[in-house]
mmCIF file of C-alpha atoms in Angstrom:
data_model
loop_
_atom_site.group_PDB
_atom_site.id
_atom_site.type_symbol
_atom_site.label_atom_id
_atom_site.label_comp_id
_atom_site.label_asym_id
_atom_site.label_seq_id
_atom_site.Cartn_x
_atom_site.Cartn_y
_atom_site.Cartn_z
ATOM 1 C CA MET A 166 114.129 123.231 -108.689
ATOM 2 C CA GLN A 167 115.165 126.396 -106.796
ATOM 3 C CA PRO A 168 119.044 127.462 -105.895
ATOM 4 C CA GLN A 169 119.419 125.792 -102.716
ATOM 5 C CA THR A 170 121.110 129.126 -101.659
ATOM 6 C CA ALA A 171 117.135 130.197 -100.491
ATOM 7 C CA ARG A 172 115.693 130.043 -97.210
ATOM 8 C CA PRO A 173 115.086 125.619 -96.536
ATOM 9 C CA ILE A 174 111.300 124.980 -96.068
ATOM 10 C CA ILE A 175 112.752 123.132 -93.203
ATOM 11 C CA GLU A 176 115.916 122.938 -91.514
ATOM 12 C CA ALA A 177 116.302 120.354 -88.883
ATOM 13 C CA GLN A 178 119.171 120.431 -86.286
ATOM 14 C CA GLY A 179 120.768 117.691 -84.557
ATOM 15 C CA LEU A 180 117.388 115.052 -83.644
ATOM 16 C CA GLN A 181 117.665 112.852 -81.406
ATOM 17 C CA THR A 182 113.743 111.206 -80.733
ATOM 18 C CA TYR A 183 112.460 108.714 -79.238
ATOM 19 C CA TYR A 184 109.348 106.227 -78.611
ATOM 20 C CA GLY A 185 109.090 105.339 -74.538
ATOM 21 C CA ASP A 186 113.246 104.328 -74.343
ATOM 22 C CA SER A 187 113.739 103.669 -77.908
ATOM 23 C CA HIS A 188 116.076 106.431 -78.833
ATOM 24 C CA ILE A 189 115.056 105.882 -82.859
ATOM 25 C CA LEU A 190 116.790 109.284 -84.611
ATOM 26 C CA HIS A 191 120.760 110.021 -83.295
ATOM 27 C CA GLY A 192 121.724 113.530 -84.401
ATOM 28 C CA ILE A 193 120.261 114.137 -88.195
ATOM 29 C CA ASN A 194 120.347 116.636 -89.678
ATOM 30 C CA PHE A 195 117.725 117.054 -92.221
ATOM 31 C CA SER A 196 116.474 120.409 -94.925
ATOM 32 C CA ILE A 197 114.663 120.670 -97.978
ATOM 33 C CA ALA A 198 114.955 124.233 -100.368
ATOM 34 C CA PRO A 199 111.841 125.658 -101.926
ATOM 35 C CA GLY A 200 111.136 123.093 -105.321
ATOM 36 C CA GLU A 201 113.226 120.770 -104.741
ATOM 37 C CA THR A 202 112.091 116.876 -104.782
ATOM 38 C CA LEU A 203 114.208 114.438 -102.222
ATOM 39 C CA SER A 204 113.964 110.392 -101.024
ATOM 40 C CA LEU A 205 113.736 109.788 -98.139
ATOM 41 C CA MET A 206 115.264 105.683 -98.582
ATOM 42 C CA GLY A 207 116.043 103.240 -96.386
ATOM 43 C CA ARG A 208 115.036 99.668 -94.859
ATOM 44 C CA ASN A 209 112.244 98.842 -92.462
ATOM 45 C CA GLY A 210 112.407 100.361 -89.143
ATOM 46 C CA MET A 211 115.480 102.379 -89.760
ATOM 47 C CA GLY A 212 113.835 105.711 -89.236
ATOM 48 C CA LYS A 213 112.355 107.223 -92.654
ATOM 49 C CA THR A 214 108.554 107.602 -90.799
ATOM 50 C CA THR A 215 110.281 109.307 -87.365
ATOM 51 C CA LEU A 216 111.962 111.735 -88.759
ATOM 52 C CA LEU A 217 109.309 113.164 -91.121
ATOM 53 C CA ARG A 218 106.974 112.895 -87.533
ATOM 54 C CA SER A 219 109.606 114.583 -85.569
ATOM 55 C CA LEU A 220 109.785 117.500 -88.587
ATOM 56 C CA LEU A 221 105.887 117.545 -88.323
ATOM 57 C CA GLY A 222 105.685 117.808 -84.421
ATOM 58 C CA LEU A 223 104.266 114.243 -84.675
ATOM 59 C CA THR A 224 106.639 112.639 -82.051
ATOM 60 C CA PRO A 225 108.459 115.748 -81.178
ATOM 61 C CA PRO A 226 112.505 115.238 -81.133
ATOM 62 C CA ARG A 227 114.211 115.443 -77.450
ATOM 63 C CA GLN A 228 116.659 117.198 -78.429
ATOM 64 C CA GLY A 229 117.683 119.453 -81.642
ATOM 65 C CA THR A 230 115.749 122.206 -83.257
ATOM 66 C CA VAL A 231 112.808 122.103 -86.194
ATOM 67 C CA LYS A 232 112.776 125.184 -88.165
ATOM 68 C CA ILE A 233 110.498 125.987 -90.038
ATOM 69 C CA TYR A 234 111.484 129.129 -93.099
ATOM 70 C CA GLY A 235 113.832 130.004 -90.054
ATOM 71 C CA ARG A 236 111.437 130.197 -87.992
ATOM 72 C CA ASP A 237 112.466 127.717 -84.867
ATOM 73 C CA MET A 238 109.456 125.575 -84.501
ATOM 74 C CA THR A 239 110.465 123.215 -82.310
ATOM 75 C CA GLY A 240 107.982 121.549 -80.056
ATOM 76 C CA ALA A 241 105.400 123.316 -81.763
ATOM 77 C CA PRO A 242 101.714 121.878 -82.636
ATOM 78 C CA THR A 243 101.511 119.596 -85.465
ATOM 79 C CA HIS A 244 98.267 121.790 -87.260
ATOM 80 C CA LYS A 245 100.534 125.301 -86.681
ATOM 81 C CA ILE A 246 103.873 123.209 -88.333
ATOM 82 C CA VAL A 247 101.205 122.999 -91.691
ATOM 83 C CA ARG A 248 99.730 125.994 -91.678
ATOM 84 C CA GLN A 249 102.900 127.256 -93.245
ATOM 85 C CA GLY A 250 102.448 125.766 -96.212
ATOM 86 C CA ILE A 251 103.213 121.368 -95.889
ATOM 87 C CA ALA A 252 100.544 118.390 -97.021
ATOM 88 C CA PHE A 253 101.928 115.042 -95.442
ATOM 89 C CA VAL A 254 99.951 112.031 -96.641
ATOM 90 C CA PRO A 255 100.325 109.185 -94.578
ATOM 91 C CA GLU A 256 101.176 106.000 -94.749
ATOM 92 C CA ASP A 257 97.710 105.208 -93.437
ATOM 93 C CA ARG A 258 96.220 107.676 -95.911
ATOM 94 C CA GLY A 259 93.458 109.109 -92.513
ATOM 95 C CA ILE A 260 90.665 109.505 -95.086
ATOM 96 C CA PHE A 261 86.904 110.227 -93.636
ATOM 97 C CA PRO A 262 85.259 107.543 -94.428
ATOM 98 C CA ASN A 263 81.575 108.658 -93.934
ATOM 99 C CA LEU A 264 82.296 111.243 -95.878
ATOM 100 C CA THR A 265 81.712 111.511 -99.387
ATOM 101 C CA VAL A 266 84.425 111.731 -101.934
ATOM 102 C CA LYS A 267 83.715 115.752 -102.498
ATOM 103 C CA GLU A 268 83.399 116.681 -98.516
ATOM 104 C CA ASN A 269 86.787 115.169 -98.187
ATOM 105 C CA LEU A 270 88.319 117.257 -100.954
ATOM 106 C CA LEU A 271 86.461 120.586 -99.732
ATOM 107 C CA MET A 272 87.105 120.212 -96.042
ATOM 108 C CA SER A 273 90.935 120.598 -96.225
ATOM 109 C CA ALA A 274 90.551 122.881 -99.021
ATOM 110 C CA ARG A 275 92.624 126.733 -98.745
ATOM 111 C CA PRO A 276 95.388 129.116 -99.836
ATOM 112 C CA GLY A 277 98.493 128.471 -99.418
ATOM 113 C CA PRO A 278 100.221 130.519 -96.821
ATOM 114 C CA ASN A 279 101.315 133.108 -100.406
ATOM 115 C CA GLY A 280 96.894 133.568 -100.678
ATOM 116 C CA ARG A 281 97.607 130.769 -103.823
ATOM 117 C CA MET A 282 94.790 128.939 -104.951
ATOM 118 C CA ASP A 283 96.363 126.654 -108.082
ATOM 119 C CA TRP A 284 94.946 123.148 -106.620
ATOM 120 C CA ASP A 285 90.823 123.719 -106.323
ATOM 121 C CA LEU A 286 88.015 121.612 -106.362
ATOM 122 C CA PRO A 287 88.200 121.334 -110.667
ATOM 123 C CA ARG A 288 91.861 120.963 -111.260
ATOM 124 C CA VAL A 289 92.125 118.251 -108.087
ATOM 125 C CA LEU A 290 89.273 116.134 -110.426
ATOM 126 C CA GLU A 291 91.031 116.328 -113.713
ATOM 127 C CA THR A 292 94.217 115.011 -112.341
ATOM 128 C CA PHE A 293 92.962 111.830 -110.754
ATOM 129 C CA PRO A 294 89.291 111.464 -113.189
ATOM 130 C CA ARG A 295 88.706 108.304 -110.737
ATOM 131 C CA LEU A 296 88.217 110.912 -108.310
ATOM 132 C CA ALA A 297 85.545 112.963 -110.387
ATOM 133 C CA GLN A 298 83.510 109.257 -111.158
ATOM 134 C CA ARG A 299 83.971 108.823 -107.265
ATOM 135 C CA ILE A 300 82.703 112.064 -106.467
ATOM 136 C CA ASN A 301 79.495 111.747 -104.657
ATOM 137 C CA ASN A 302 80.560 107.697 -103.076
ATOM 138 C CA MET A 303 81.636 107.754 -99.302
ATOM 139 C CA GLY A 304 85.277 107.228 -98.611
ATOM 140 C CA ASN A 305 85.030 103.820 -97.516
ATOM 141 C CA HIS A 306 83.160 102.774 -100.512
ATOM 142 C CA LEU A 307 86.307 103.435 -102.658
ATOM 143 C CA SER A 308 89.358 100.789 -102.948
ATOM 144 C CA GLY A 309 92.543 101.069 -101.848
ATOM 145 C CA GLY A 310 94.222 103.274 -104.665
ATOM 146 C CA GLU A 311 91.561 105.841 -105.165
ATOM 147 C CA GLN A 312 91.669 106.458 -101.285
ATOM 148 C CA GLN A 313 95.239 107.228 -102.250
ATOM 149 C CA MET A 314 94.058 108.944 -104.770
ATOM 150 C CA LEU A 315 91.887 110.548 -102.108
ATOM 151 C CA THR A 316 94.671 111.220 -99.290
ATOM 152 C CA VAL A 317 97.021 113.053 -102.239
ATOM 153 C CA GLY A 318 93.687 115.137 -103.859
ATOM 154 C CA ARG A 319 93.333 116.229 -100.293
ATOM 155 C CA ALA A 320 96.146 117.405 -99.290
ATOM 156 C CA LEU A 321 96.838 119.588 -102.639
ATOM 157 C CA MET A 322 94.123 121.380 -101.432
ATOM 158 C CA THR A 323 95.308 122.755 -99.263
ATOM 159 C CA ASN A 324 98.159 124.834 -102.080
ATOM 160 C CA PRO A 325 101.130 123.478 -100.144
ATOM 161 C CA GLU A 326 104.755 124.547 -100.931
ATOM 162 C CA LEU A 327 105.780 120.945 -99.829
ATOM 163 C CA LEU A 328 103.879 117.465 -100.490
ATOM 164 C CA ILE A 329 106.019 114.529 -97.932
ATOM 165 C CA LEU A 330 104.296 111.153 -99.129
ATOM 166 C CA ASP A 331 104.687 108.534 -96.582
ATOM 167 C CA GLU A 332 104.335 105.211 -98.448
ATOM 168 C CA ALA A 333 102.665 106.376 -101.382
ATOM 169 C CA THR A 334 101.763 103.934 -103.995
ATOM 170 C CA GLU A 335 102.865 100.946 -101.058
ATOM 171 C CA GLY A 336 100.478 98.352 -101.790
ATOM 172 C CA LEU A 337 98.369 99.461 -104.579
ATOM 173 C CA ALA A 338 97.902 97.348 -108.100
ATOM 174 C CA PRO A 339 100.551 97.837 -110.786
ATOM 175 C CA LEU A 340 98.556 100.758 -113.222
ATOM 176 C CA ILE A 341 97.741 102.989 -109.770
ATOM 177 C CA ARG A 342 101.041 103.029 -108.758
ATOM 178 C CA LYS A 343 101.560 104.177 -112.335
ATOM 179 C CA GLU A 344 98.854 107.077 -112.017
ATOM 180 C CA ILE A 345 101.008 108.280 -108.595
ATOM 181 C CA TRP A 346 103.879 108.484 -110.048
ATOM 182 C CA SER A 347 102.532 110.631 -112.244
ATOM 183 C CA VAL A 348 101.306 112.458 -110.425
ATOM 184 C CA VAL A 349 104.090 113.659 -108.049
ATOM 185 C CA ARG A 350 105.612 115.051 -111.904
ATOM 186 C CA GLN A 351 103.312 117.040 -112.551
ATOM 187 C CA ILE A 352 103.963 118.181 -108.733
ATOM 188 C CA LYS A 353 107.470 118.544 -109.168
ATOM 189 C CA GLN A 354 106.760 120.102 -112.608
ATOM 190 C CA SER A 355 104.389 122.769 -110.414
ATOM 191 C CA GLY A 356 107.215 123.730 -108.616
ATOM 192 C CA ILE A 357 106.163 121.877 -104.959
ATOM 193 C CA ALA A 358 108.815 120.553 -102.863
ATOM 194 C CA ALA A 359 108.411 117.055 -102.007
ATOM 195 C CA VAL A 360 109.944 114.837 -99.626
ATOM 196 C CA ILE A 361 108.948 111.268 -100.951
ATOM 197 C CA VAL A 362 109.342 108.004 -98.808
ATOM 198 C CA ASP A 363 109.282 105.042 -101.524
ATOM 199 C CA LYS A 364 110.850 101.900 -102.051
ATOM 200 C CA ASP A 365 110.361 101.753 -106.278
ATOM 201 C CA LEU A 366 114.113 103.038 -105.969
ATOM 202 C CA LYS A 367 113.835 103.760 -110.133
ATOM 203 C CA ALA A 368 111.325 105.792 -109.807
ATOM 204 C CA LEU A 369 112.369 107.858 -107.371
ATOM 205 C CA LEU A 370 116.206 107.922 -108.695
ATOM 206 C CA GLU A 371 113.925 110.165 -112.030
ATOM 207 C CA LEU A 372 112.161 112.167 -109.491
ATOM 208 C CA ALA A 373 114.693 113.110 -106.665
ATOM 209 C CA ASP A 374 117.177 115.934 -106.876
ATOM 210 C CA ARG A 375 118.514 114.442 -104.258
ATOM 211 C CA ASN A 376 118.601 111.183 -101.992
ATOM 212 C CA ILE A 377 119.162 110.481 -98.710
ATOM 213 C CA ILE A 378 119.108 107.000 -97.009
ATOM 214 C CA ILE A 379 118.572 106.065 -93.557
ATOM 215 C CA SER A 380 119.577 103.497 -91.336
ATOM 216 C CA LYS A 381 120.021 102.808 -87.092
ATOM 217 C CA GLY A 382 118.114 106.120 -87.352
ATOM 218 C CA GLN A 383 121.310 108.373 -89.012
ATOM 219 C CA ILE A 384 121.593 109.147 -92.044
ATOM 220 C CA VAL A 385 124.183 107.117 -94.262
ATOM 221 C CA TYR A 386 124.199 108.936 -97.214
ATOM 222 C CA GLU A 387 123.265 111.856 -99.527
ATOM 223 C CA GLY A 388 123.414 113.062 -102.796
ATOM 224 C CA SER A 389 121.925 113.176 -106.165
ATOM 225 C CA SER A 390 120.638 110.676 -108.447
ATOM 226 C CA ALA A 391 122.985 109.904 -110.901
ATOM 227 C CA ASP A 392 125.846 110.282 -108.097
ATOM 228 C CA LEU A 393 123.372 107.374 -106.175
ATOM 229 C CA ALA A 394 122.585 105.074 -109.749
ATOM 230 C CA ALA A 395 126.568 105.450 -110.535
ATOM 231 C CA ASN A 396 127.230 103.350 -106.936
ATOM 232 C CA PRO A 397 125.087 100.037 -106.606
ATOM 233 C CA GLU A 398 126.936 98.453 -104.106
ATOM 234 C CA ILE A 399 125.537 101.293 -102.234
ATOM 235 C CA HIS A 400 121.600 99.960 -102.963
ATOM 236 C CA THR A 401 122.791 96.438 -102.018
ATOM 237 C CA GLN A 402 124.945 98.022 -98.156
ATOM 238 C CA HIS A 403 121.732 100.137 -97.140
ATOM 239 C CA LEU A 404 118.365 99.172 -99.100
ATOM 240 C CA GLY A 405 118.568 95.935 -100.120
ATOM 241 C CA VAL A 406 118.000 95.449 -103.674
#
């Protein structure tokens, strides 16, 4: 992990986000540093995905600011935000069903903001051997687990500085989940920052440098994995585990 004195990749202050008249986020402050792995926890419907969408411009906040590397990007179009070196793996995967695995990967390939091309097609296929075996298969001919691998692989092909994973292991078979977590560990070791939303508390505590718990649109806990692991009453109160 990079020193916390480094300029944050994302720094958000006072986010107030609504869906119509429904007030979802209540003054959230959020930041992630280069190289940091952060888990975002909370029960369903507490505002985790809304926070991600607010940071990425998909559901802009009505109040508050979002800065990317110190530059105010509040209200900027999503494509301009992700071009700053941010890749998003959404809960619904969003692959192109009528393109092959290879086409899905190549269409997203680009250098990172600093010109890096660490993640190219050979590296992604080496990381996900199943995708190499299905390289000419159409996206809609893949299993759910393979589609998730394709979504993560496609995100890596953008050579991001920050990877955001929203429920990347949700509904997958145990062996596929294990494979996804193995890749997330590789991503951490490579120095890419990550924000991870998932229900696997054990895996999150093993990986995360810092953990945030959201309840009813507010941050109710923020701390290290060691601190969170040592306080099981917090798990019971806010996570239901």
